[in-house]
XYZ file of C-alpha atoms in Angstrom:
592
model
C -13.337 -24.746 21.653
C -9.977 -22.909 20.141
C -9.043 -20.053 22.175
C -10.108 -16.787 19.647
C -6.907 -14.998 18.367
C -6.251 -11.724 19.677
C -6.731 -8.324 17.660
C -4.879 -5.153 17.658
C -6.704 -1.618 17.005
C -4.929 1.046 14.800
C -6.294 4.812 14.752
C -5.616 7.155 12.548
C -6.617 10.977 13.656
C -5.509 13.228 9.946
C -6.860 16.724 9.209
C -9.603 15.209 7.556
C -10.663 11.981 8.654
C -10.598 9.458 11.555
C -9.757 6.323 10.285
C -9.866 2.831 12.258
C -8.683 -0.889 11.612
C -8.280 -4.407 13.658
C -4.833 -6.509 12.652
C -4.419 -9.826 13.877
C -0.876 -10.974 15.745
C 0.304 -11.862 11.793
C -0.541 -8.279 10.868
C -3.479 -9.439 8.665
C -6.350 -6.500 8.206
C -9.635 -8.319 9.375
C -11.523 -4.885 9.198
C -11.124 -1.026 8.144
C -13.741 2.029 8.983
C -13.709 5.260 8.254
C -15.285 8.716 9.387
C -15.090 11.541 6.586
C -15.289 15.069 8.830
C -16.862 16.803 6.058
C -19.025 14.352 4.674
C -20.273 12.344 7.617
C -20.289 14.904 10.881
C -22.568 16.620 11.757
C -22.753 20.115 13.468
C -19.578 21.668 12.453
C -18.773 24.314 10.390
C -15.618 23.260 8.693
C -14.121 22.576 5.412
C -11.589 20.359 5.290
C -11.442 19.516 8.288
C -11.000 22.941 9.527
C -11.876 26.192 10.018
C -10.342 28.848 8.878
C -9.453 32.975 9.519
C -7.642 34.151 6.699
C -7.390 37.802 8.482
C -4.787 35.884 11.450
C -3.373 33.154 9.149
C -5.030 30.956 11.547
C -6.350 27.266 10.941
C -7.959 25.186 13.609
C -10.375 22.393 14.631
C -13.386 21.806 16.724
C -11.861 19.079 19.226
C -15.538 17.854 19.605
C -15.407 16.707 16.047
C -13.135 14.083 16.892
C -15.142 12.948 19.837
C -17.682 12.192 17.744
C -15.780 10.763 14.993
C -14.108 8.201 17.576
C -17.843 7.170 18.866
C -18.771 6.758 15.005
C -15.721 4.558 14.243
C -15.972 2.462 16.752
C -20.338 2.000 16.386
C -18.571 1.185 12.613
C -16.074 -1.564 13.483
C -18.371 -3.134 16.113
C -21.849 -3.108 13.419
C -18.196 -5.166 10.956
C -18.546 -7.782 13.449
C -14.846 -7.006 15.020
C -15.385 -8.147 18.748
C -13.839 -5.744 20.829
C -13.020 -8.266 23.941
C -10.494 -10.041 21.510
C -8.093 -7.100 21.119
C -5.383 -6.829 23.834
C -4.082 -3.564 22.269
C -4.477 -0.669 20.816
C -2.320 2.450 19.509
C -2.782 5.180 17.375
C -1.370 8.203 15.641
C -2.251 11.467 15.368
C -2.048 15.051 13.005
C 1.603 16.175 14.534
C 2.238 19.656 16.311
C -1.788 20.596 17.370
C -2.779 21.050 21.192
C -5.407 19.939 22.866
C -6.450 22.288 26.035
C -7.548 20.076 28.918
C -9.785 22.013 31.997
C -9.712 20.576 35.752
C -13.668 19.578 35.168
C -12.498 17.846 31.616
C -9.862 15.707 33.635
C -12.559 14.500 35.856
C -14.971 13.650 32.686
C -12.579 12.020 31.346
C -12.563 9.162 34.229
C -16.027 9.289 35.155
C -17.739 8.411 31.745
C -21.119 7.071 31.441
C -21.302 4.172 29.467
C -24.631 4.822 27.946
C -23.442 8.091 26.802
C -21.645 8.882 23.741
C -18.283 10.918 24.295
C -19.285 13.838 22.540
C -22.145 14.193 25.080
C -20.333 14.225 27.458
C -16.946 15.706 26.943
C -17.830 18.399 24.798
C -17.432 20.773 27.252
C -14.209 19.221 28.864
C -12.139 21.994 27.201
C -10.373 25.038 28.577
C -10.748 25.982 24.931
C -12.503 24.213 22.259
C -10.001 24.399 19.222
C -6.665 23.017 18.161
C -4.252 24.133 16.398
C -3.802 22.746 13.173
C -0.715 21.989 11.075
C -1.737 24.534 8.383
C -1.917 27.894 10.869
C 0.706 30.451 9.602
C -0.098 32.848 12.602
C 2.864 32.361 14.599
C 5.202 34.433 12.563
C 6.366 36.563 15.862
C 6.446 33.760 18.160
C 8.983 31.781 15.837
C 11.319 34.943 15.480
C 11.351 34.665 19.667
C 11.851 30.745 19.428
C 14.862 31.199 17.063
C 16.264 33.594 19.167
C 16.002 32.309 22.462
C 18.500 30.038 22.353
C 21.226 32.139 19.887
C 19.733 31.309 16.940
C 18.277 29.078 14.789
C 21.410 26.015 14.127
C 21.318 25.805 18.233
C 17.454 25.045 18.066
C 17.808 22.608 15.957
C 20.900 21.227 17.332
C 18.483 21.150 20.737
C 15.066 20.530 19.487
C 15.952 18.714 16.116
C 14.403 21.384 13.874
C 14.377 25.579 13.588
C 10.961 27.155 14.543
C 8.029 26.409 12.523
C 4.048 28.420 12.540
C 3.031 24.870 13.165
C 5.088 23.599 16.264
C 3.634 23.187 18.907
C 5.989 25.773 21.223
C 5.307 28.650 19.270
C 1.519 27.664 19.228
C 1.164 27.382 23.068
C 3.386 30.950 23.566
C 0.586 32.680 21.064
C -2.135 31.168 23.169
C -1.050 32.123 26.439
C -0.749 35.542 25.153
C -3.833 35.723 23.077
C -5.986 33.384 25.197
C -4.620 34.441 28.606
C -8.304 33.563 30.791
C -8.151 29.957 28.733
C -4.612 28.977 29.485
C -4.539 30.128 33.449
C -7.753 27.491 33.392
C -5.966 24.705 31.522
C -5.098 21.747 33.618
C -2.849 19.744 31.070
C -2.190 19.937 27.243
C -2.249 17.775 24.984
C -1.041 16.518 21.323
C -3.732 15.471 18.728
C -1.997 11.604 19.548
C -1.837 11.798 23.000
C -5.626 13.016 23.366
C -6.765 10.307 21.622
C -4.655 7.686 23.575
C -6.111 9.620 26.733
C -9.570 9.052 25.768
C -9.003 5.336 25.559
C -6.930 5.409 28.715
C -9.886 7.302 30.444
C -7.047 9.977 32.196
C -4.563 12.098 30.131
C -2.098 9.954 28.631
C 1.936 11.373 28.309
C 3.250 12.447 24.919
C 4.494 9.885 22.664
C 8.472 10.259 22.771
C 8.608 11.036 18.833
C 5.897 13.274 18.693
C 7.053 15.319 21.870
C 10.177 16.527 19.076
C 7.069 18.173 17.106
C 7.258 20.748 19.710
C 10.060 22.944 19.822
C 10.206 22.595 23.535
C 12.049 19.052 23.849
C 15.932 18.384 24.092
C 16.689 15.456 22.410
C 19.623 14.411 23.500
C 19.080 15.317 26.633
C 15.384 13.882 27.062
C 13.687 16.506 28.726
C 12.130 19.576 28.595
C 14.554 22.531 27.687
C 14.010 25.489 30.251
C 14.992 28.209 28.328
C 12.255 27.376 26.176
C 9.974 26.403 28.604
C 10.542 29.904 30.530
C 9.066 31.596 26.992
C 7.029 29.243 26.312
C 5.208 29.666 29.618
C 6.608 33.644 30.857
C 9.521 34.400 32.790
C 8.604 33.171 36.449
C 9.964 29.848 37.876
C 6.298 29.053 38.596
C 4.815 29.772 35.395
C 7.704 27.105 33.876
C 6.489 24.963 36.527
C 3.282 25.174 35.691
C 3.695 24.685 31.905
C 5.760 21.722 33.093
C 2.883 19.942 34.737
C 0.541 21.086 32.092
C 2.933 19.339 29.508
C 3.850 16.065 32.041
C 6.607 13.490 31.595
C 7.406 11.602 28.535
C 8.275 7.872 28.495
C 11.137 6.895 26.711
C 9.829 3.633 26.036
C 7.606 4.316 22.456
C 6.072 0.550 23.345
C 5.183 1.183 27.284
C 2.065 0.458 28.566
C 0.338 2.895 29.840
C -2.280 1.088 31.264
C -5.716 -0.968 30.815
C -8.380 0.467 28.708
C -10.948 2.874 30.526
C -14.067 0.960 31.861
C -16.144 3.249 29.918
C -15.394 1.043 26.515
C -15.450 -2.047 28.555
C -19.090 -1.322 29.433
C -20.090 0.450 26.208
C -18.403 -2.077 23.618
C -17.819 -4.838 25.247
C -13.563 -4.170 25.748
C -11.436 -7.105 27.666
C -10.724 -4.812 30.809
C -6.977 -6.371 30.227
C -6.794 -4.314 26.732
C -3.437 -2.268 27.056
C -3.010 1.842 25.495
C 0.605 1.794 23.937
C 1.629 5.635 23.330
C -0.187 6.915 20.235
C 2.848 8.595 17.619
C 2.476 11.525 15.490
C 1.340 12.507 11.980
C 3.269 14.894 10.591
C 2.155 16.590 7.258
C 4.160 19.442 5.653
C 4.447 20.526 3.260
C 0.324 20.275 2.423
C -0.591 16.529 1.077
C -1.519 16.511 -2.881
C -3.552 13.351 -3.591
C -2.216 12.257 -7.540
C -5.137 11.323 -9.296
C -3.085 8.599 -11.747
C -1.719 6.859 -8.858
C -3.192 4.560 -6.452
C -1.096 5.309 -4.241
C -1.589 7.859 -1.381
C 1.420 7.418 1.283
C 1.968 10.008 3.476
C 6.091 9.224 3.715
C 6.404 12.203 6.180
C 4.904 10.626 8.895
C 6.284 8.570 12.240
C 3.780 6.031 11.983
C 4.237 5.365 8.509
C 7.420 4.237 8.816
C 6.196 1.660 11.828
C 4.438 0.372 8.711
C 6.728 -0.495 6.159
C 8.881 -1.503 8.918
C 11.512 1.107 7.414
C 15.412 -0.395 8.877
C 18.520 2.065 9.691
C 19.797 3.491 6.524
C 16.350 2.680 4.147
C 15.346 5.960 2.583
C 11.716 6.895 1.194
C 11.668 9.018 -1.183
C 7.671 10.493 -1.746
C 7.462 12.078 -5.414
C 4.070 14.184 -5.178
C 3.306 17.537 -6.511
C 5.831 18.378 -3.250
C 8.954 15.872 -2.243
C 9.641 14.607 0.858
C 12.439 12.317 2.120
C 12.748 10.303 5.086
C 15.191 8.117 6.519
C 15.684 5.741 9.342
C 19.166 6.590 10.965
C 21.706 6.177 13.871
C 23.787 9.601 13.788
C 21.800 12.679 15.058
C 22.879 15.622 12.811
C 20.522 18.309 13.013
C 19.997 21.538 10.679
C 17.967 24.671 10.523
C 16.946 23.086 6.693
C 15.851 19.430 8.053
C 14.104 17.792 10.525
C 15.162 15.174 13.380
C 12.846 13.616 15.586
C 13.459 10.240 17.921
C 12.427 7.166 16.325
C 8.073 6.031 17.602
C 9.584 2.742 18.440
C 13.478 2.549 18.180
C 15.469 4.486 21.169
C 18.613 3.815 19.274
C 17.464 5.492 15.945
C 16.260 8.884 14.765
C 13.973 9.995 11.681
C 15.641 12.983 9.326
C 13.572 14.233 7.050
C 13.440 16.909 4.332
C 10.591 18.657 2.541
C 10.551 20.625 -0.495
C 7.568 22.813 -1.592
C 9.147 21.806 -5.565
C 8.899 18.132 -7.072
C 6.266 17.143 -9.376
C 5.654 20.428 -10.584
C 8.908 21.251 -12.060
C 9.392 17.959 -13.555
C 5.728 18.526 -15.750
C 6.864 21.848 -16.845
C 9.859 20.347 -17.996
C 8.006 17.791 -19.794
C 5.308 19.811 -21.120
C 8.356 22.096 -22.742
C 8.527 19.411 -24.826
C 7.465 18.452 -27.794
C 3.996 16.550 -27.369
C 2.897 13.169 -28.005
C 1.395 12.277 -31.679
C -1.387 10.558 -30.217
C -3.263 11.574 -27.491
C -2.908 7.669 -26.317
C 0.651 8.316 -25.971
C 2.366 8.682 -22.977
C 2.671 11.643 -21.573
C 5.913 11.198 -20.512
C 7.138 9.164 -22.546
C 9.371 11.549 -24.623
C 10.628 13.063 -21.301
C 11.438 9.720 -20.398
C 13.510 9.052 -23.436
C 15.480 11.744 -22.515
C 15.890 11.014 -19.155
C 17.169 7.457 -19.406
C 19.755 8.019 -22.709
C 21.329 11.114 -21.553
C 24.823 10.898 -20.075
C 25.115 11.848 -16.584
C 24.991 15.369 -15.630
C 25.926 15.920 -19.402
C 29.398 14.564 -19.197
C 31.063 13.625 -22.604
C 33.800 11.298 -19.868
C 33.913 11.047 -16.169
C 36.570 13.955 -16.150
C 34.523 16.150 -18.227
C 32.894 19.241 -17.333
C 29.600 18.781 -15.381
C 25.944 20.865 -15.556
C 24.495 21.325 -12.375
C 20.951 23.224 -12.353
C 18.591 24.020 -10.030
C 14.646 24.879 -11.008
C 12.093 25.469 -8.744
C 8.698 26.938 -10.234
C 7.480 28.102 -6.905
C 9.413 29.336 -4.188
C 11.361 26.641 -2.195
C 12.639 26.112 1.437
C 15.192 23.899 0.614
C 17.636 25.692 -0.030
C 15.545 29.189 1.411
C 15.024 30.688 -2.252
C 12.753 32.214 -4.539
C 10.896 30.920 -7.590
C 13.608 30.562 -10.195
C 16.101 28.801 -12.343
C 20.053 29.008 -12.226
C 22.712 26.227 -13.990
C 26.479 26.304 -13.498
C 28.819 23.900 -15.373
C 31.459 21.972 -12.797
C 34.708 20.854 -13.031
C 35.100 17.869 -10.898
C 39.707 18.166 -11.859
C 39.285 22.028 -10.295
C 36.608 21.113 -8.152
C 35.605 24.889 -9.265
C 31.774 25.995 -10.096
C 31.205 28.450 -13.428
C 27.817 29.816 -12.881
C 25.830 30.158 -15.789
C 24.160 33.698 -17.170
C 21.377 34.955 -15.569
C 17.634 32.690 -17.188
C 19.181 29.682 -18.513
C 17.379 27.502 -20.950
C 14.907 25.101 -18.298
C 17.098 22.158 -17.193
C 16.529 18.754 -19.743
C 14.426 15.779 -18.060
C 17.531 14.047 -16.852
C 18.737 17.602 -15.642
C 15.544 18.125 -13.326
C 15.801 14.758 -11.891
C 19.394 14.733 -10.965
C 18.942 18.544 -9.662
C 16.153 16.790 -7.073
C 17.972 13.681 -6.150
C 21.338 15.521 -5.838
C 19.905 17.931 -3.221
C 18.453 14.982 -0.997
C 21.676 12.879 -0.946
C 23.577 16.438 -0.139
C 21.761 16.188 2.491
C 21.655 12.932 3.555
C 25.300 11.631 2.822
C 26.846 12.153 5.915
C 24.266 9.801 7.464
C 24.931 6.724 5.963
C 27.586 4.460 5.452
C 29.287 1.319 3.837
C 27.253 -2.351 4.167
C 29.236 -4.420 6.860
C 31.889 -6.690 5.243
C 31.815 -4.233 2.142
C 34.093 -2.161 0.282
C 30.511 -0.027 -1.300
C 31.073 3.552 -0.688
C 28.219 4.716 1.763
C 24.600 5.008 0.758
C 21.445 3.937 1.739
C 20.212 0.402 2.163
C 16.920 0.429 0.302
C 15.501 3.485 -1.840
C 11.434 3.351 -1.479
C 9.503 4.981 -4.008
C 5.843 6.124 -2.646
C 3.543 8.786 -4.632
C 2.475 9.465 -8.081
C 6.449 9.679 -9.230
C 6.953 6.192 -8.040
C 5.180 4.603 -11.182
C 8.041 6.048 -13.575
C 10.639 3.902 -14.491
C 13.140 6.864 -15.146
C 12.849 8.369 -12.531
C 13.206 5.244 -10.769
C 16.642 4.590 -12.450
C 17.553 8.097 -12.171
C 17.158 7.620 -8.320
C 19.099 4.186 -8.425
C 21.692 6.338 -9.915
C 22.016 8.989 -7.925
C 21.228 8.036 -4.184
C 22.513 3.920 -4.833
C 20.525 1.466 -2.961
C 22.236 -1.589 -1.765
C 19.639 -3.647 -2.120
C 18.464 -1.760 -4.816
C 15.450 0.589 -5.438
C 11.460 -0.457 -4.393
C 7.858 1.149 -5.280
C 6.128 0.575 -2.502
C 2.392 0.383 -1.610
C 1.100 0.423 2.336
C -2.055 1.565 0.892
C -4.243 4.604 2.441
C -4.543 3.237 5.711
C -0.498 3.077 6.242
C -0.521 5.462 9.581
C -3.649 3.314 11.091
C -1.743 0.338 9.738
C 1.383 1.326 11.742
C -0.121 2.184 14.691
C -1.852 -1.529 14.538
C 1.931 -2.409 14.262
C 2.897 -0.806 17.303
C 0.033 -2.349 19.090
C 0.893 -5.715 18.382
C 5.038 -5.047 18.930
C 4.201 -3.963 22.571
C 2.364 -6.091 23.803
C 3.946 -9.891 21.952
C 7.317 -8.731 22.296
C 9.758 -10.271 24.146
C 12.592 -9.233 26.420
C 14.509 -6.864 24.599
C 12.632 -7.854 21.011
C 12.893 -4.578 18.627
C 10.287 -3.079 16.427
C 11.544 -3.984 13.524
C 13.193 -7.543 14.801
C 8.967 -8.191 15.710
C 7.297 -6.701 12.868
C 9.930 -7.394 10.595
C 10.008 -10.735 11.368
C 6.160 -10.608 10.340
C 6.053 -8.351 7.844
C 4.797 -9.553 4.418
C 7.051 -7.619 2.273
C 5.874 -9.116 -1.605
C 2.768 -7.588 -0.808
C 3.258 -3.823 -0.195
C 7.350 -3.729 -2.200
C 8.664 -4.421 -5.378
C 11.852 -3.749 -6.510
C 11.835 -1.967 -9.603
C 15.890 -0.883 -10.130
C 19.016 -2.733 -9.200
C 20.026 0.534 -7.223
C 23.857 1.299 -6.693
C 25.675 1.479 -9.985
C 29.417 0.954 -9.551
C 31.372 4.384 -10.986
C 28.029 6.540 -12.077
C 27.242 6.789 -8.206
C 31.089 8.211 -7.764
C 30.647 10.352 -10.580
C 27.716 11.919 -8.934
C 29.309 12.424 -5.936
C 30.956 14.826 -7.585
C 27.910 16.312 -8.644
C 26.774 16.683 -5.138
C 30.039 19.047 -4.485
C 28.627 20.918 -7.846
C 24.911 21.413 -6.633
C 26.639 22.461 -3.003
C 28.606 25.243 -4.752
C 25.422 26.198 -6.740
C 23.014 26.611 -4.351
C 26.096 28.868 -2.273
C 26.210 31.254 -5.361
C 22.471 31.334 -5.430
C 22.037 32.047 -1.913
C 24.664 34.854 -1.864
C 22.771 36.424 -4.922
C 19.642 36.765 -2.042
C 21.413 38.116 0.133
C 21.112 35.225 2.613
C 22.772 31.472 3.791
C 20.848 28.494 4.343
């Protein structure tokens, strides 16, 4: 009788759903289950996901939800016929940035479970406090100013921690608990993240942070790979023992994003029939910011902002994603650590050697409808919608230049206010000369930017921000740029703005909509799974899972990418949008 081929498990814990699926070694999906909070618990007052107090800006979630969400998905995936005692591994992610409050009496739940018991019976009350934190609170206002000033400001926390203070990081979040929850905390034995709880429960003992999601915190050097003191000693009060403390509440962090931390708890041995052999590889984070907005024409719903996302694609130093919702988001696989108070670094789930940067505007598909519903409207209500916008997108000359010596337009639009630069709702345009390399702003209200305008305004701001992290192909005389563009979201099914983007940002290999499905985090995590345990001695991530990885199905390349002399011509234009966002910034009265 053939030997049965081994599974891997995937989790996905989001704001508002728990979602499970079993790969095999090839990465095939055999089965996929998933637990709604809203629609299938029962017992908790939540919408969303959440609960809510409007009066403290707070947002936060019953931990004993997900208990019973985990006990659901796996009663789900068993009743699919998945036998449990073929997988050898399992991995996860998790929401990024919420805490999980562990007591003494929860610790010693946790590795005493009774298998004919469900978890939520029995660990419901393993909690020094029975919330988290989720990515949505704003009530840390106070707590960031202190975080931004501990260390001289907010360019040496992100040099340190990879990104200024945010409401939702998990530093700030602990500081406003201590204070605010003072009885709680002194009874906490260990914190943890949303991913590293739910590796714990399948590791029956608190599992260590996950070394990409531990940069979701505010409290972790990078470089140096440890906790920072100084912002330990706020995070946790001034006394060498209360750092101490916080310390051992927090625990060490494996470098390794593929270690095993050990053989599945006997509880899920007994209760589902688990091969006591299965191994817990760190579960990685989930980020979400700014908040998700599901496009109804698209069948696409990618999440690009997130580290196990990328473990999914598998994304390869120097490939971009580029998510065009209702917000934007761009993420990047990279070598060079080059931290801002505007961006976001965090170490790579799988990859010691690389980092994730990533940017996220509040602006994206929202300006680019009000620009096309400026315009004149279709004939037929058949038409498509964008089809005139379109038009005008693709014929235009580049940033309105009559030759490449010409005077350029450079605009910037954002309908609501945006954090990228730090500005209010507005709209500003400046014409360019790339021979003076001097900016003319425009009067105050300029006409709204053209289609071709809008999109070069968006993709001009990421590869400001992104150029000095990229370079030439080996063996090549390209300028630099990235490898591959991805396309995810609802923007992704446009052709111009897929050209637009080859235009602007390059591509080496030219520009891909791509298509991981809803399940990508759970799908990465699966990934993981599979990479840590059948690697081999010194085998990468993406040397494994690349290897295996069945790109036709989830890519297709939809532009040819880098366009020899219009991608020089918009460098220019990047030096332009620089000089224009200066002007604007120095009109509020602040820098970026």
């Amino acid at each position: 009788m053939p030997t049965p081929t081994p599974l891997y498990l995937g989790f996905d814990l989001s704001t508002q759903q728990l979602k499970g699926l079993a790969v095999t070694s090839d990465l095939k999906v055999v089965q996929e289950a998933k637990f709604d909070f809203d629609a299938d618990s029962t017992g908790f007052n939540i919408k969303k996901g959440v609960i809510s107090n409007d009066e403290e800006h707070e947002v936060y979630a019953p931990v004993a939800l997900w208990l019973q969400a985990l006990d659901k998905v796996l009663q789900m995936l068993q009743d699919q016929g998945v036998d449990f005692s073929r997988v050898r591994g399992i991995s996860g992610a998790g929401q990024q940035h919420g805490s999980v409050y562990w007591s003494k009496q929860g610790e010693q739940a946790l590795s005493s479970l009774d298998q004919t018991k469900s978890l939520e019976e029995q660990l419901d009350h393993a909690f020094s406090y029975p919330f988290s934190p989720n990515w949505q609170d704003a009530s840390t206002q106070r707590e960031c100013d202190a975080f931004d000033s501990q260390l001289g400001g907010e360019d040496q926390l992100a040099l340190i921690t990879g990104s200024k203070a945010h409401h939702r990081f998990t530093g700030p979040q602990i500081l406003r608990f201590r204070q605010k929850h003072h009885l709680p905390y002194q009874e906490t034995s260990r914190i943890s993240l949303v991913s590293s709880f739910m590796a714990s429960l399948f590791l029956g003992k608190v599992a260590p942070f996950d070394i990409s999601d531990v940069c979701g915190m505010n409290l972790w050097d990078i470089k140096a790979g440890t906790w920072n003191e100084a912002l330990i000693s706020l995070a946790a009060g001034s006394s060498t023992s209360d750092s101490s403390d916080l310390k051992r509440k927090l625990g060490d962090v494996p470098e390794d994003g593929g270690a095993n931390l050990g053989p599945i708890s006997p509880y899920f041995v007994q209760r589902y029939g688990f091969n006591a052999s299965c191994a817990i590889t760190a579960f990685t984070g989930g980020t979400q910011f700014p908040p998700p907005i599901h496009i109804k024409t698209s069948p696409l719903n990618l999440s690009a902002d997130n580290p196990a996302t990328i473990l999914a694609l598998p994304l390869r130093p120097h490939d971009a994603i580029v998510s065009l919702g209702t917000s934007t988001t761009f993420l990047m696989s990279t070598p060079h650590y080059k931290p801002n108070p505007s961006v976001h670094f965090m170490n790579h789930p799988a990859t010691p050697s690389l980092y994730m940067f990533m940017l996220c505007y509040k602006n994206g598909g929202l300006a680019r409808e009000q620009i096309r519903d400026s315009l004149p409207p279709p004939t037929s209500p058949t038409d498509d919608p964008w089809a005139t916008f379109n038009h005008l997108a693709t014929t235009a000359p580049p940033l309105g230049q009559s030759d490449p010596t010409s005077a350029m337009t450079v605009s910037l639009y954002f309908p609501r206010p945006e954090i990228v630069p730090n500005v209010r709702a507005g709209n500003w345009a400046g014409t360019y000369s790339p021979l003076t390399r001097t900016l003319s702003p425009s009067p105050p209200n300029p006409p709204l930017p053209s289609p071709r305008a809008i999109l070069e305004s968006q993709l001009l701001s990421l590869r400001l921000r992104s150029h000095s992290l990229v370079s030439s192909p080996l063996n090549s005389t390209l300028p630099p740029q990235p490898r591959r563009i991805y396309l995810v979201g609802g923007g992704s099914l446009n052709g111009a703005i897929a050209q637009v983007a080859g235009e602007v940002l390059g591509g080496v290999e030219g520009v891909y909509r791509l298509d991981v499905g809803e399940n990508a985090c759970a799908l990465g995590a699966a990934y993981k799974a599979v990479w840590a345990v059948e690697r081999g001695v010194g085998e990468s991530f993406e040397e494994l899972v690349g290897g295996r990885w069945r790109e036709g199905e989830f890519a297709r390349r939809v532009d040819g990418g880098y366009k020899e002399g219009v991608f020089e011509r918009y460098g220019d234009g990047v030096v332009g949008l620089g000089l224009l966002e200066d002007e604007v910034l120095k009109g509020e009265g602040r820098g970026e």
